[in-house]
Tab-separated table of C-alpha atoms in Angstrom:
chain	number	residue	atom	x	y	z
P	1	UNK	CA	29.394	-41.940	-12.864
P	2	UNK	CA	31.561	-39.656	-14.612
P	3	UNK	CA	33.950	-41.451	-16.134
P	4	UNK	CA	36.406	-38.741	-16.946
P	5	UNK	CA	36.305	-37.363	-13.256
P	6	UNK	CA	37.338	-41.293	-12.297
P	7	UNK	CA	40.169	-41.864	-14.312
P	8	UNK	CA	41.891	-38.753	-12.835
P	9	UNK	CA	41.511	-39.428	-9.219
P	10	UNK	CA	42.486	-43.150	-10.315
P	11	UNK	CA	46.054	-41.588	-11.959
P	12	UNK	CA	46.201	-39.570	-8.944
P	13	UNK	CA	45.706	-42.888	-6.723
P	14	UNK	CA	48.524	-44.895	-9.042
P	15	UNK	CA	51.022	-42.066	-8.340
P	16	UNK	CA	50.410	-42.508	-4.672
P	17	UNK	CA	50.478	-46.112	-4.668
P	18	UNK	CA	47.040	-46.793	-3.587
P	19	UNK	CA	44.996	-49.641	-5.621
P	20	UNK	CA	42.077	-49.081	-3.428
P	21	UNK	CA	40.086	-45.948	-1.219
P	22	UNK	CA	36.951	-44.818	0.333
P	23	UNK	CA	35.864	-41.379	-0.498
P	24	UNK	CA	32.946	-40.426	1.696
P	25	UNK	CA	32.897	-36.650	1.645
P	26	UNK	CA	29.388	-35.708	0.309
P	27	UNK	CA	30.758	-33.004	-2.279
P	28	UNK	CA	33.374	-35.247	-3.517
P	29	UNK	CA	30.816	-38.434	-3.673
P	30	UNK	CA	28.924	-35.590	-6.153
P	31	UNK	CA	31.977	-34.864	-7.731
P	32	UNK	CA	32.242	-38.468	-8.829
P	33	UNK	CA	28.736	-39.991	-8.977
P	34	UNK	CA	26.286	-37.166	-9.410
P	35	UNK	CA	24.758	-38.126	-6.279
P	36	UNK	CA	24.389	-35.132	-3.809
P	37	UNK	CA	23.992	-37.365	-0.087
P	38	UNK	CA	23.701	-35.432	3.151
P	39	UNK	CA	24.287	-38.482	5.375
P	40	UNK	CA	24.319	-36.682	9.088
P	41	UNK	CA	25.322	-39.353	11.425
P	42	UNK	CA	24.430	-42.235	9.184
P	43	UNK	CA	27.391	-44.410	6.518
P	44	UNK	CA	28.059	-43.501	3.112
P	45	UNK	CA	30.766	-44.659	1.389
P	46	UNK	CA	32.356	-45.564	-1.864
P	47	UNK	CA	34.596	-47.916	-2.456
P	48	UNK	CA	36.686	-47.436	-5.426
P	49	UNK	CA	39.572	-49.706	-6.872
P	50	UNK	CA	42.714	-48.766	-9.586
P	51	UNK	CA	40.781	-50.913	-12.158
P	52	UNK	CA	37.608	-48.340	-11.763
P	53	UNK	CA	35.264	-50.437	-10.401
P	54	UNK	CA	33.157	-48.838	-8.009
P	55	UNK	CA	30.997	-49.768	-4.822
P	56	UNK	CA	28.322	-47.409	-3.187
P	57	UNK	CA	27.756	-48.381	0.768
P	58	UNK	CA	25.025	-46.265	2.075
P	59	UNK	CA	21.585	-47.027	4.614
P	60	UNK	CA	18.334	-47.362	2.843
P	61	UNK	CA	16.768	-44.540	4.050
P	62	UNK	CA	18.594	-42.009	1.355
P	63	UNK	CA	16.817	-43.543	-1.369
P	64	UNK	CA	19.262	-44.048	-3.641
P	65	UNK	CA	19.324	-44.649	-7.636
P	66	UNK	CA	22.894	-45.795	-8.511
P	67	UNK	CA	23.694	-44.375	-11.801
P	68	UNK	CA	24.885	-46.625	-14.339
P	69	UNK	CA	28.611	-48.486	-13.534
P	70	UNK	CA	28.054	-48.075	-9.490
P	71	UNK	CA	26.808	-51.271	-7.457
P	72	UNK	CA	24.925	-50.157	-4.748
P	73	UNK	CA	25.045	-52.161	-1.104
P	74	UNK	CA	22.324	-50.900	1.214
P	75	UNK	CA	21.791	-51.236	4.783
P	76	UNK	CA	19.190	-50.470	7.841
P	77	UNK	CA	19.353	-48.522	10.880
P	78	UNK	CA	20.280	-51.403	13.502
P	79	UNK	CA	23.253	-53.191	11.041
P	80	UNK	CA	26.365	-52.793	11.396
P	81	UNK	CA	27.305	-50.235	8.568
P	82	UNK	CA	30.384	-51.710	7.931
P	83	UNK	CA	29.856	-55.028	7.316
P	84	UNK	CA	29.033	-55.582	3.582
P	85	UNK	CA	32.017	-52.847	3.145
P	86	UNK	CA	34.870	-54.924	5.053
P	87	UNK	CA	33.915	-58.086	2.884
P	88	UNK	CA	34.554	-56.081	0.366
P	89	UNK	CA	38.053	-54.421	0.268
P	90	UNK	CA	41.418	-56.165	-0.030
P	91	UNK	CA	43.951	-56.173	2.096
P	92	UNK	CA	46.959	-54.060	3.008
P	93	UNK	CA	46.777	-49.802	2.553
P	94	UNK	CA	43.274	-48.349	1.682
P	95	UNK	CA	42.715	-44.999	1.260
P	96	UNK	CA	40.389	-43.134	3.683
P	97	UNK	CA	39.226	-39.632	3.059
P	98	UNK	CA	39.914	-36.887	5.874
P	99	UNK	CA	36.042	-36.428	6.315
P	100	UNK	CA	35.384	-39.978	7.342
P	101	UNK	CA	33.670	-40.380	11.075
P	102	UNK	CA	36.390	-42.379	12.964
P	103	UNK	CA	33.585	-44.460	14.288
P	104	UNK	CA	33.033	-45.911	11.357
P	105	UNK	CA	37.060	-46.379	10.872
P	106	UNK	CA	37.537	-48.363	13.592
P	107	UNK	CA	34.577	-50.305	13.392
P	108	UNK	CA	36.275	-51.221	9.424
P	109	UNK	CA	39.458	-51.809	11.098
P	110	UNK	CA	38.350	-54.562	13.783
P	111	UNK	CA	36.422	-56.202	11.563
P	112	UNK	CA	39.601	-56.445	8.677
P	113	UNK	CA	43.153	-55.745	11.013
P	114	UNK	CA	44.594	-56.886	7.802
P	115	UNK	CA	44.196	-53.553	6.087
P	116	UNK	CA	46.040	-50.317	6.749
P	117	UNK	CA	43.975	-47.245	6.421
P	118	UNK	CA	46.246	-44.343	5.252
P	119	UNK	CA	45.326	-40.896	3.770
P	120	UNK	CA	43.538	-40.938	0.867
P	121	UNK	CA	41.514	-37.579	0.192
P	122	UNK	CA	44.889	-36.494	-2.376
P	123	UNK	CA	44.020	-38.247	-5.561
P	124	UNK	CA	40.178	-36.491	-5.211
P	125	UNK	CA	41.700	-33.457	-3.765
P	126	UNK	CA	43.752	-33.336	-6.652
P	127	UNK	CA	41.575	-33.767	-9.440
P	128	UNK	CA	38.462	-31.346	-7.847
P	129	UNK	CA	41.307	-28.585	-7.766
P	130	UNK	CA	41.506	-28.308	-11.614
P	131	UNK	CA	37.935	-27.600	-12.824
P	132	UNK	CA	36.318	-28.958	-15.942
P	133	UNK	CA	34.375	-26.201	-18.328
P	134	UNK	CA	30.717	-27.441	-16.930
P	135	UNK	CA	32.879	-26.248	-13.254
P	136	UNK	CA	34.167	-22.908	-14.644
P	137	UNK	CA	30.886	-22.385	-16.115
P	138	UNK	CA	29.163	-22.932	-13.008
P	139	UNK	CA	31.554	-20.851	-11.155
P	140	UNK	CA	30.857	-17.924	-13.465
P	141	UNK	CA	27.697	-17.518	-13.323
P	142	UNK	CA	27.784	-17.851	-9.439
P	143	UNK	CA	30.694	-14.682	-9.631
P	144	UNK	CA	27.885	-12.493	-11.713
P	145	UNK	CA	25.478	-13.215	-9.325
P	146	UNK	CA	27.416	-12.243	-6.270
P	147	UNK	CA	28.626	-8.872	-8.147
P	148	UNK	CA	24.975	-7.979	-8.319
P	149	UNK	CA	24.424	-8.831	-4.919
P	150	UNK	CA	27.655	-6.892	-3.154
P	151	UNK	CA	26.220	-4.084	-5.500
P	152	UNK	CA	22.832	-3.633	-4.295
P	153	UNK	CA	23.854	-4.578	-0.435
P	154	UNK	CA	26.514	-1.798	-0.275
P	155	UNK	CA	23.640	0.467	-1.498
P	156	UNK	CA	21.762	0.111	1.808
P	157	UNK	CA	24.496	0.919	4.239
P	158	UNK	CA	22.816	4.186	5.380
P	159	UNK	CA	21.833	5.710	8.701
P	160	UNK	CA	20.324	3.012	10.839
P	161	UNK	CA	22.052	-0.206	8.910
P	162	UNK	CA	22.159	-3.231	11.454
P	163	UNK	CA	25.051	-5.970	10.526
P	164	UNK	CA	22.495	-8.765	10.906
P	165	UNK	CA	19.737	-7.187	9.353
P	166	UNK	CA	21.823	-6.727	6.341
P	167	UNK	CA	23.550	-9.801	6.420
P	168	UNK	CA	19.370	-11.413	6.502
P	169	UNK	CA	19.481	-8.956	2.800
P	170	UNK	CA	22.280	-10.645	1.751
P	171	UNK	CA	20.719	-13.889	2.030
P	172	UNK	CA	17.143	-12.574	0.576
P	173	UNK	CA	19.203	-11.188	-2.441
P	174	UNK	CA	20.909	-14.695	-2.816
P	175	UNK	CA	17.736	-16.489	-2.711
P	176	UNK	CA	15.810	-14.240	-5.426
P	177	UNK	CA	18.978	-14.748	-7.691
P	178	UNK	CA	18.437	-18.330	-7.002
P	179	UNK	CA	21.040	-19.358	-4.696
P	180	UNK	CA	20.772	-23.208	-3.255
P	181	UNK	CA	20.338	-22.064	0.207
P	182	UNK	CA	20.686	-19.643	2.797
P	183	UNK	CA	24.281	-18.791	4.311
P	184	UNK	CA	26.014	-17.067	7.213
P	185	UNK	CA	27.089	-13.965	5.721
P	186	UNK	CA	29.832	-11.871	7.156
P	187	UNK	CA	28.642	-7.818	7.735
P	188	UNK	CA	31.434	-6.187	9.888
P	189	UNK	CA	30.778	-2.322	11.200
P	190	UNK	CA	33.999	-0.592	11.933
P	191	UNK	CA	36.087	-2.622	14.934
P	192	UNK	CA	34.165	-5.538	14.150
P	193	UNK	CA	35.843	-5.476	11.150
P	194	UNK	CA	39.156	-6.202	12.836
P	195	UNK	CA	37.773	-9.705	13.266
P	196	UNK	CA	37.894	-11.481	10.087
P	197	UNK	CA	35.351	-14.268	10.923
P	198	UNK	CA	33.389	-11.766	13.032
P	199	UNK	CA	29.581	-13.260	13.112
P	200	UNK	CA	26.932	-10.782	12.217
P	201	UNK	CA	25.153	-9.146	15.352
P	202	UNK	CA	23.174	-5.974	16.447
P	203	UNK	CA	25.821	-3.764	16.056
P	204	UNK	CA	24.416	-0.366	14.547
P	205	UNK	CA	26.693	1.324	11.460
P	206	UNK	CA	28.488	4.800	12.824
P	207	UNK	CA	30.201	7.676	10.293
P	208	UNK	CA	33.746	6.536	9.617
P	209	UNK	CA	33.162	3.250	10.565
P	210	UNK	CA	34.674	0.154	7.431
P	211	UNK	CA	32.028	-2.051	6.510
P	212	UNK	CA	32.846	-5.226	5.513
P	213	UNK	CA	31.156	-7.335	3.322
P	214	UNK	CA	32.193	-11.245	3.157
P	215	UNK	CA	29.361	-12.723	1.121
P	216	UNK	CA	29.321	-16.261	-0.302
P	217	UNK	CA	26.289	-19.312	-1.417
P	218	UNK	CA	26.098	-22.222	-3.385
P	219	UNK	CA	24.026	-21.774	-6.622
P	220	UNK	CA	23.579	-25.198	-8.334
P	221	UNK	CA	26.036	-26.273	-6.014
P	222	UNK	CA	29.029	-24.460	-7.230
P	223	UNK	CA	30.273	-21.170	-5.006
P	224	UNK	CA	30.986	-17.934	-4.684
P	225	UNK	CA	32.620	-15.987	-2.316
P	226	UNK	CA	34.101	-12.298	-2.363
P	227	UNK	CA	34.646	-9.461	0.598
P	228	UNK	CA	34.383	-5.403	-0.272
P	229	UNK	CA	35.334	-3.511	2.123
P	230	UNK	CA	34.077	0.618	1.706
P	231	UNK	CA	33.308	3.178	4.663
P	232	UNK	CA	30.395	5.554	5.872
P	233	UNK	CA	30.450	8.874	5.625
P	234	UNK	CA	33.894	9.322	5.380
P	235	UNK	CA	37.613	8.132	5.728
P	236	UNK	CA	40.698	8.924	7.495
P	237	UNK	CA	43.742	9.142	6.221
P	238	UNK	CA	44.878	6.382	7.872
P	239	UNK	CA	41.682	3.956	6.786
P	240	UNK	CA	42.457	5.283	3.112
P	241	UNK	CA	46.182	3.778	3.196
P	242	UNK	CA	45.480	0.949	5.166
P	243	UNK	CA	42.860	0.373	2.298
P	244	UNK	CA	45.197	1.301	-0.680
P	245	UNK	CA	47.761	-1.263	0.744
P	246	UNK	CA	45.230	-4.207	0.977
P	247	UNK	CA	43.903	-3.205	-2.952
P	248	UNK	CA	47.321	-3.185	-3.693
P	249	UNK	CA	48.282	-6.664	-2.202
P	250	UNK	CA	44.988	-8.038	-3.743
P	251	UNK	CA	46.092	-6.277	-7.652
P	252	UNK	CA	49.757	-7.371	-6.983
P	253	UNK	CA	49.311	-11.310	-6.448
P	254	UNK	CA	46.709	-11.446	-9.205
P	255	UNK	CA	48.872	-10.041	-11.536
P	256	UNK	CA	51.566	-13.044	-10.541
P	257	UNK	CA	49.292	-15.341	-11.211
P	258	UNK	CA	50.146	-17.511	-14.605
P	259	UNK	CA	50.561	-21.339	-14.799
P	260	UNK	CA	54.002	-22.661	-12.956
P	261	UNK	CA	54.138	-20.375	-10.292
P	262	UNK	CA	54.122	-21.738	-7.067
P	263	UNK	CA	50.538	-21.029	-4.516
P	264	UNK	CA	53.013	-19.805	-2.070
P	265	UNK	CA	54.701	-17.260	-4.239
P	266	UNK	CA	51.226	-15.302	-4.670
P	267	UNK	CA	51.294	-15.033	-1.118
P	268	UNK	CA	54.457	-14.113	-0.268
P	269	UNK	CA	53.975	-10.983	-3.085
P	270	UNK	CA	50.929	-9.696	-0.792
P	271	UNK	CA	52.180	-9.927	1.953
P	272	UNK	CA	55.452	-8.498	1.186
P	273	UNK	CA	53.482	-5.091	0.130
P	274	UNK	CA	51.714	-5.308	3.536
P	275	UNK	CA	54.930	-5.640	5.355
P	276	UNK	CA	56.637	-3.002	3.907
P	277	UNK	CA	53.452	-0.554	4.182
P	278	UNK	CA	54.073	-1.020	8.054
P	279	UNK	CA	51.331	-3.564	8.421
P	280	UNK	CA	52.935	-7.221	8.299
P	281	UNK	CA	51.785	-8.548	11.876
P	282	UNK	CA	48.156	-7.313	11.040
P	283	UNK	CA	47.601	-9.599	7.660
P	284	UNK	CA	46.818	-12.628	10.114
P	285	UNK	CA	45.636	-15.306	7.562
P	286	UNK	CA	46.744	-17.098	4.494
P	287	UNK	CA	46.128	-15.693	1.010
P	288	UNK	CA	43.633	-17.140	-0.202
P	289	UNK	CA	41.660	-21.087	-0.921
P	290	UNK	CA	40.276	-22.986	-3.340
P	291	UNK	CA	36.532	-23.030	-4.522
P	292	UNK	CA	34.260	-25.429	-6.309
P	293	UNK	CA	31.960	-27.661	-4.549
P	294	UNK	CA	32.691	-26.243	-1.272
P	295	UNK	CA	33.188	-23.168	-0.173
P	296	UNK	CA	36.811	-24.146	1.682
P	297	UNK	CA	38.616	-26.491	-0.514
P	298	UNK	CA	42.211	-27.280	-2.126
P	299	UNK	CA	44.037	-25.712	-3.152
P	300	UNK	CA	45.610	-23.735	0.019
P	301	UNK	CA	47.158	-20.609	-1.191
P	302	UNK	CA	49.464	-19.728	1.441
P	303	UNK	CA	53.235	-18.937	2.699
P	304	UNK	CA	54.174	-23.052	2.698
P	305	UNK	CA	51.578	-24.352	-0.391
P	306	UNK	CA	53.972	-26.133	-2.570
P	307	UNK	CA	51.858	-26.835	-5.886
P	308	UNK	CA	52.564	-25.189	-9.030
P	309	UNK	CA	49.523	-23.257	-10.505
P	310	UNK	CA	47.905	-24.656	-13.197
P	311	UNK	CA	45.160	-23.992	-16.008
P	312	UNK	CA	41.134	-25.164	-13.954
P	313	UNK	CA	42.870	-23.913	-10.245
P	314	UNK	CA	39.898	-21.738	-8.866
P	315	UNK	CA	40.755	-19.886	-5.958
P	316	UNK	CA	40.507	-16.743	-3.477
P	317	UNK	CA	43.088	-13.588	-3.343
P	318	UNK	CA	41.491	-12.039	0.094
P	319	UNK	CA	44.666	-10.334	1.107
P	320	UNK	CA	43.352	-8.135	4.633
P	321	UNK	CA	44.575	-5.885	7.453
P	322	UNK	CA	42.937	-6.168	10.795
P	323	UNK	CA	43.739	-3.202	13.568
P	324	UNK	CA	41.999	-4.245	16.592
P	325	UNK	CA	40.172	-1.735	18.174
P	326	UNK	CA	39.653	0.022	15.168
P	327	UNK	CA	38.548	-1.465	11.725
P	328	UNK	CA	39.479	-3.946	9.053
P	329	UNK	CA	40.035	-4.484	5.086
P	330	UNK	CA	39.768	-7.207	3.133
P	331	UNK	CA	39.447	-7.473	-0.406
P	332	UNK	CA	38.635	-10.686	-1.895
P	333	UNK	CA	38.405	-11.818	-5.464
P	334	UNK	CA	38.081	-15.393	-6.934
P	335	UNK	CA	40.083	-15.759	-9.965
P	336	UNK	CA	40.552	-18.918	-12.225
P	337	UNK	CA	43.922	-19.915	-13.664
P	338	UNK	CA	44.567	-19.803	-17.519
P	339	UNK	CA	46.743	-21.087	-20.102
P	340	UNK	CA	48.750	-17.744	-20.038
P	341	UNK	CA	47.824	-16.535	-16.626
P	342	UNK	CA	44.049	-15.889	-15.002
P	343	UNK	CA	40.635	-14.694	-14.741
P	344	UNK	CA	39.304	-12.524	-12.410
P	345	UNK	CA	35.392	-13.941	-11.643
P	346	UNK	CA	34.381	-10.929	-9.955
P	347	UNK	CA	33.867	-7.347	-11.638
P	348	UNK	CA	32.395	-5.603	-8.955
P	349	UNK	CA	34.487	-2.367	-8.005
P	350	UNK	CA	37.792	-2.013	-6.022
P	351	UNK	CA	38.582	1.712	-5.830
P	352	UNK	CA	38.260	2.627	-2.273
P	353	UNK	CA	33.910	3.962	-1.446
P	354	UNK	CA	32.579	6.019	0.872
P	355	UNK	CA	28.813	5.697	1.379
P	356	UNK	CA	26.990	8.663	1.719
């Protein structure tokens, strides 16, 4: 258990007014026990109380070895999951984290209708969003390897390049750098681009088309994630200031970016360039998100975020523009919030490319 991690999500639960909550997603359980659980469609759950005593519920069949300060309550396939869990929790509001299967939920809440489940992922939410230095060291080293990676992907956009086939490179490149796993990696050829979750098919690369890479993998759990956007061949005027404005956005709300200032205003300073380069109704997504153990996490960096940055935040600028039709930009960085304003975790170039 790390001890540290618990007595901030435990402040965080005391200034909600929660003495008790279950945290059950499996990078969070990590996050606090050092146990990495993929549970499918089986129970795992601790059970953690203001006092920091904790309580691991999980079936047998993960083979667990509670680490030292976690009691550990097993059951088989057949039992009800719940059981030994509902003896255990007190009555009145518990905390339930948003990832929790509702099946399990209500089969908790008929067996104690004296508690009140309420939302309870905020006092983990908050504490994974400001890293410690084994995080930001974690998250630096997966930023260098993605720079190398971007870098020798963009080098094979050439005469015959196949999104997929690429976006298979991506993941071989990952692998040999020693990523965790393989991912779905975004590869975008010209209107494809004006999809910005467009999934990776047999679409062949063309002269003038964008090509945009979204590229992101755990290594030792911790992410990284970044988007370069550069064209074949050549550029038209009108993909060079669509470009310009989206490197622009991305340069302007990193330079913003200092403890105190609020997620949203980072947003609202992209966007505001994109708006007034003509563009406004084609930058279709928040700013940016947090990353750490996930890929997607808190903090939210968009137009109605209302936390204050502060020093450990780790999170995307991925301003874009997306002209159906026609092609797309996105730039993406992940930067990490300082005492007297940020890092940038990726080096890899920005100035507009054309691949030859």
């Amino acid at each position: 258990m790390n001890q540290e991690r618990i007595r901030r999500v435990i402040a965080n639960m005391e200034a909600e007014g929660l003495t008790q909550m279950i945290v059950t997603s499996t990078a969070s359980l990590y996050y606090l026990t050092g146990l990495w659980i993929e549970p499918h469609e089986r129970m795992i759950a601790l059970y953690l109380e203001d006092t920091g005593r904790a309580w691991l519920f999980a079936n047998e069949i993960f083979g667990i070895v509670p680490p030292e300060g976690l009691s550990l309550y097993v059951h088989k396939d057949g039992e009800n999951p719940v059981k030994d869990l509902a003896g255990k929790i007190q009555p009145g509001k518990l905390g339930i984290d948003k990832f929790w299967s509702s099946k399990f939920l209500i089969g908790l809440m008929e067996l104690r209708p004296d508690m009140t489940p309420v939302q309870g992922s905020g006092p983990v939410d908050r504490a994974r969003m400001l890293k410690d230095q084994l995080e930001i060291e974690a998250l630096r080293r997966s930023s260098h390897f993605n720079d190398k990676v971007v870098e020798k992907v963009i080098s094979q956009v050439r005469e015959g390049a196949v999104e997929n086939r690429l976006a298979a490179e991506v993941n071989r490149l990952y692998l040999e750098k020693g990523a965790d796993c393989e991912g779905v990696q975004l590869v975008c050829f010209g209107p494809n681009g004006a999809d910005p979750h467009h999934s990776a098919d047999g679409t062949v690369v063309k002269p003038g088309d964008s090509v945009t890479f979204d590229i992101f993998i755990p290594f030792n759990r911790y992410w990284c994630d970044m988007t370069r956007t550069v064209f074949y061949r050549e550029a038209g005027a009108k993909q060079r200031q669509v470009y310009e404005l989206v490197r622009q956005a991305n340069l302007a709300a990193i330079a913003r970016i200092k403890p105190g200032v609020f997620l949203s205003e980072l947003d609202k300073t992209a966007r505001d360039i994109i708006t007034e380069g003509g563009y406004g109704p084609y930058f279709t997504h928040r700013l940016g998100h947090g990353v750490g153990l996930e890929c997607h996490e808190p903090p939210d960096v968009g137009n109605a975020s209302a936390f204050p940055l502060e020093p450990g935040m780790v999170f995307s600028v991925e301003p874009g523009i997306y002209l159906p039709g026609e092609f797309g930009v996105r730039i993406e960085d992940l930067v990490l919030v300082t005492e007297n304003g940020c890092e940038v975790l990726n080096q890899a170039p920005k100035d507009l490319q054309v691949v030859e």
